[in-house]
PDB file of C-alpha atoms and ligand atoms in Angstrom:
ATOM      1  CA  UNK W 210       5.788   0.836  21.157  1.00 56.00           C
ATOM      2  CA  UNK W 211       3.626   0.471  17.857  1.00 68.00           C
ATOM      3  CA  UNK W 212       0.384  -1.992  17.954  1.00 80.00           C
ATOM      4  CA  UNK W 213       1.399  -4.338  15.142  1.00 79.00           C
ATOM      5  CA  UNK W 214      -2.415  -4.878  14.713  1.00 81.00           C
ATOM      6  CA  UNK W 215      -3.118  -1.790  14.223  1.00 89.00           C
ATOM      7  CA  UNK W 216      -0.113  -1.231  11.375  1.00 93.00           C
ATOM      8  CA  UNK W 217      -1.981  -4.077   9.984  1.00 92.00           C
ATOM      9  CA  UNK W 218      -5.599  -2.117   9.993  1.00 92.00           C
ATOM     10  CA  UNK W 219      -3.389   0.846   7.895  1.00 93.00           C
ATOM     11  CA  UNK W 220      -2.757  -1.793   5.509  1.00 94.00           C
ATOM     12  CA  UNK W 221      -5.640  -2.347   2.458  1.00 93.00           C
ATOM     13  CA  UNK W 222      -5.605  -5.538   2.013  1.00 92.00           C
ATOM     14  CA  UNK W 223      -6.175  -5.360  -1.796  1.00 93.00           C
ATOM     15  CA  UNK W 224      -4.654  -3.154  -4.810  1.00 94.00           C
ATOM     16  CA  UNK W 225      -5.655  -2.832  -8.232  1.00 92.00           C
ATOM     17  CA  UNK W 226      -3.487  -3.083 -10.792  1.00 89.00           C
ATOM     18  CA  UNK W 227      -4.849  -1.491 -14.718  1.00 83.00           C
ATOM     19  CA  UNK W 228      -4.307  -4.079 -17.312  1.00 84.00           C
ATOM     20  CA  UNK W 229      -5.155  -1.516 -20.373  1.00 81.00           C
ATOM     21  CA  UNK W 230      -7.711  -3.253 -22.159  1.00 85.00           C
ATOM     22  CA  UNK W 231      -8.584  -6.190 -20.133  1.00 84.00           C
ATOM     23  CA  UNK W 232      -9.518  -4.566 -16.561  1.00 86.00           C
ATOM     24  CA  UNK W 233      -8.372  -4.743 -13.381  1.00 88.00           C
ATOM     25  CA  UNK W 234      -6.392  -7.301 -11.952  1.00 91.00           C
ATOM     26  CA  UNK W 235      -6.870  -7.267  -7.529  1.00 93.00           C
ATOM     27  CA  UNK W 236      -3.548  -8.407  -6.023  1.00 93.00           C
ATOM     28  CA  UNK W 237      -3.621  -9.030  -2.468  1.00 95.00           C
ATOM     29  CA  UNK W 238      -1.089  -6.859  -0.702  1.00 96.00           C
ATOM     30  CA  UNK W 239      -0.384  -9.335   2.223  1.00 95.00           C
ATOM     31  CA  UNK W 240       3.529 -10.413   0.450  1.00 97.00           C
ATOM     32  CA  UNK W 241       6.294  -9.673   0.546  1.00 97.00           C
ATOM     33  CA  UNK W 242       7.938  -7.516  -2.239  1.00 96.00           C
ATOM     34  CA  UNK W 243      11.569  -7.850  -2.034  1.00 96.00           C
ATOM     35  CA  UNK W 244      13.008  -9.724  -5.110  1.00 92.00           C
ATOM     36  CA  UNK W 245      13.465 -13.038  -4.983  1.00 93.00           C
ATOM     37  CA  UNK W 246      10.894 -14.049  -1.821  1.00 97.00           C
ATOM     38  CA  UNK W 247       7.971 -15.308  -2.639  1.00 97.00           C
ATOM     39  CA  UNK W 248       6.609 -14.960   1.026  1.00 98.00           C
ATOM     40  CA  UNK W 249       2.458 -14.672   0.381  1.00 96.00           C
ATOM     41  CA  UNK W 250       1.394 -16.244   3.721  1.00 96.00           C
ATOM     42  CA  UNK W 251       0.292 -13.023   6.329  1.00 94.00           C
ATOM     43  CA  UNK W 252       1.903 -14.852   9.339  1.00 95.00           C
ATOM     44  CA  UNK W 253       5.063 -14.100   8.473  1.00 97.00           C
ATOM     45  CA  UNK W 254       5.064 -10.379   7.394  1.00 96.00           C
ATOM     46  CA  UNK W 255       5.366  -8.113  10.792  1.00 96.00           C
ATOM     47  CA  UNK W 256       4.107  -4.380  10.481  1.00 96.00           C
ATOM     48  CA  UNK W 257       6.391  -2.631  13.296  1.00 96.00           C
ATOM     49  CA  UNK W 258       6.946   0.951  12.189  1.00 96.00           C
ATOM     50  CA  UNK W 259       4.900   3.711  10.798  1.00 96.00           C
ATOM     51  CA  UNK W 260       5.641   7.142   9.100  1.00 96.00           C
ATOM     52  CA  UNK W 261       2.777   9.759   8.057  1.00 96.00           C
ATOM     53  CA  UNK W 262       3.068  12.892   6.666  1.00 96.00           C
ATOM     54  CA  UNK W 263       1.374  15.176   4.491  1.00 94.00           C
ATOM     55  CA  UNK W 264       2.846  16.506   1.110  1.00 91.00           C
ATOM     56  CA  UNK W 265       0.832  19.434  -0.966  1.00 87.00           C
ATOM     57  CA  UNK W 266      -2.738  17.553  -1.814  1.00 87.00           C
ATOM     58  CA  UNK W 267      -1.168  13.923  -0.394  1.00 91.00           C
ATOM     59  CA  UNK W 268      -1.536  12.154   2.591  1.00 93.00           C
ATOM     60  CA  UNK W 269       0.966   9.657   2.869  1.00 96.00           C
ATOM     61  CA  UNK W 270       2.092   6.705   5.207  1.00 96.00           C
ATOM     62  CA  UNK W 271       4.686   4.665   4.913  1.00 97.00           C
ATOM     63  CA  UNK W 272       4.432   0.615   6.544  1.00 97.00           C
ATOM     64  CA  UNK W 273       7.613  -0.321   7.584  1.00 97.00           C
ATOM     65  CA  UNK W 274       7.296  -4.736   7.178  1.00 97.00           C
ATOM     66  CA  UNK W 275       9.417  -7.231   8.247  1.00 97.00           C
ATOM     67  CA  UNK W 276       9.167 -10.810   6.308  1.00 98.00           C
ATOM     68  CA  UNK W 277      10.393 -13.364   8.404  1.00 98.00           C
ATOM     69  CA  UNK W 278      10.688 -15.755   5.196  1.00 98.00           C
ATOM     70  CA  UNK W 279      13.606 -13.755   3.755  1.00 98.00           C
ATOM     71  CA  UNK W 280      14.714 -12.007   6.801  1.00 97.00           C
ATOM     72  CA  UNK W 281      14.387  -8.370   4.919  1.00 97.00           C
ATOM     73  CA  UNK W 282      12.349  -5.499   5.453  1.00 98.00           C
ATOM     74  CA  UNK W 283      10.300  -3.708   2.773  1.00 98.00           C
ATOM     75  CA  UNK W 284       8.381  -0.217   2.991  1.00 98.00           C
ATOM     76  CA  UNK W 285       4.698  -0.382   1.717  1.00 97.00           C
ATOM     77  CA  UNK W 286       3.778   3.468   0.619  1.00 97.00           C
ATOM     78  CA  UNK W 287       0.363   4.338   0.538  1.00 96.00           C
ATOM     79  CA  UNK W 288      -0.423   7.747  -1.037  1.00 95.00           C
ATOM     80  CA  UNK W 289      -3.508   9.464  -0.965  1.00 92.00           C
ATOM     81  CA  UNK W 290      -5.353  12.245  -2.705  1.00 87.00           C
ATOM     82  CA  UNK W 291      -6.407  14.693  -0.108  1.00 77.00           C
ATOM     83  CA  UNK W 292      -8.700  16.183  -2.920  1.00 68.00           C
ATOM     84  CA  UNK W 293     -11.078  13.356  -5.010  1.00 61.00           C
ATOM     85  CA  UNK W 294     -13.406  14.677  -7.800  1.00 61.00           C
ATOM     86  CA  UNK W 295     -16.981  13.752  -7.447  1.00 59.00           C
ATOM     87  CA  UNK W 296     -18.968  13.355 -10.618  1.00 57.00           C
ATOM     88  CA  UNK W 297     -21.905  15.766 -10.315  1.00 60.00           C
ATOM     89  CA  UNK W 298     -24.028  13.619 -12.395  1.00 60.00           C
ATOM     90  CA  UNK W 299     -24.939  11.482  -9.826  1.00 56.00           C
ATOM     91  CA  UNK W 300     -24.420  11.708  -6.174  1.00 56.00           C
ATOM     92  CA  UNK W 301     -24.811   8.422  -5.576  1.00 56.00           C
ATOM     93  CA  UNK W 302     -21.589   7.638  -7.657  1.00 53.00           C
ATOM     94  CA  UNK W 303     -18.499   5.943  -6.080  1.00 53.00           C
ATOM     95  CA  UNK W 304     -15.530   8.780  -6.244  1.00 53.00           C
ATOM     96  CA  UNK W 305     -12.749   7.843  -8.289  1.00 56.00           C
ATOM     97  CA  UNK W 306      -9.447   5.593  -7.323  1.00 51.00           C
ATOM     98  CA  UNK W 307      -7.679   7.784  -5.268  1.00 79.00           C
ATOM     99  CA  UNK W 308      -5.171   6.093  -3.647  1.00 92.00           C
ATOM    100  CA  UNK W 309      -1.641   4.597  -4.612  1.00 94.00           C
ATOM    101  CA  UNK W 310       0.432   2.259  -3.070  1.00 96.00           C
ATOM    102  CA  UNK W 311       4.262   1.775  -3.949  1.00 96.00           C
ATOM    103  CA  UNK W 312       6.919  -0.899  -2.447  1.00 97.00           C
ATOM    104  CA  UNK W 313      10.030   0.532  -1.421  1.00 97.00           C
ATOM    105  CA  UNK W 314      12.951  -0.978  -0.224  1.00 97.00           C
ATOM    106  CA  UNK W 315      14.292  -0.694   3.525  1.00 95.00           C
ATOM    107  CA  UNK W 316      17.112   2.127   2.247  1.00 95.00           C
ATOM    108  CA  UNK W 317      14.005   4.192   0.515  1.00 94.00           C
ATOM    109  CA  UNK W 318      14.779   2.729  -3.159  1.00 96.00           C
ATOM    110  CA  UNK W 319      11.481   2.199  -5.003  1.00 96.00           C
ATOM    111  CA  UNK W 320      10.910  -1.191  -5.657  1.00 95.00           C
ATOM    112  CA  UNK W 321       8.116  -0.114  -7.943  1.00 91.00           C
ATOM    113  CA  UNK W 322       4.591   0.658  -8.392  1.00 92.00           C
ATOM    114  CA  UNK W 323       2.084  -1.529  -6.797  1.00 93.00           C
ATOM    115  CA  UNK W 324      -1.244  -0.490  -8.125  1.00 93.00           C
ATOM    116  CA  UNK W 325      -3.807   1.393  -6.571  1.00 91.00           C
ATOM    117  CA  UNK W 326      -6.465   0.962  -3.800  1.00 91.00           C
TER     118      UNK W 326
HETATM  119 ZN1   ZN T 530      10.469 -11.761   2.013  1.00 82.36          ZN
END
């Protein structure tokens, strides 16, 4: 028995997304991913299954979500860099994005990159 709550704590609740030139955009990860559900409200996603494992430099966990708008279940994939280069420059420096999150359908079919976090 998994503490939906704390699924929800593995969860960032933002990702970046590079728009070349013009920045970052921050999309809220709280929604639901599967084509053609527009489900955006937090209430009615349900974390209930985790997966972590470690690949060469990668830590990665997999969310398992249930939306309760469309009755599906998507995989969130968050990936990150075991490794992160630090700028020696300056200590005080934030280290670099070093985390990406993918959607994934409930078979394991990538549903695409998300952004990073
Ligand atoms: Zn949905």
């Amino acid at each position: 028995m998994v503490d939906e709550e704390d699924l929800r704590d593995l969860i960032p609740s933002y990702a970046y997304i590079s728009l070349a030139r013009r920045g970052m955009e921050k999309i809220s990860l709280d929604q639901c991913f599967l084509k053609d559900c527009d489900n955006q409200d937090p209430k009615l996603l349900q974390p209930f299954k985790k997966e972590e494992y470690e690949e060469e430099k990668k830590e990665i966990k997999k969310i398992h979500i249930k939306c309760k708008k469309c009755h599906g279940i998507f995989i969130l994939k968050l990936e990150t860099l075991k490794y992160v280069a630090k700028s020696t420059k300056n200590e005080e420096e934030e280290p670099l994005s070093m985390g990406l999150v993918y959607a994934l359908d409930e078979n394991g079919n990538s549903l695409g990159h998300i952004g990073y976090f």
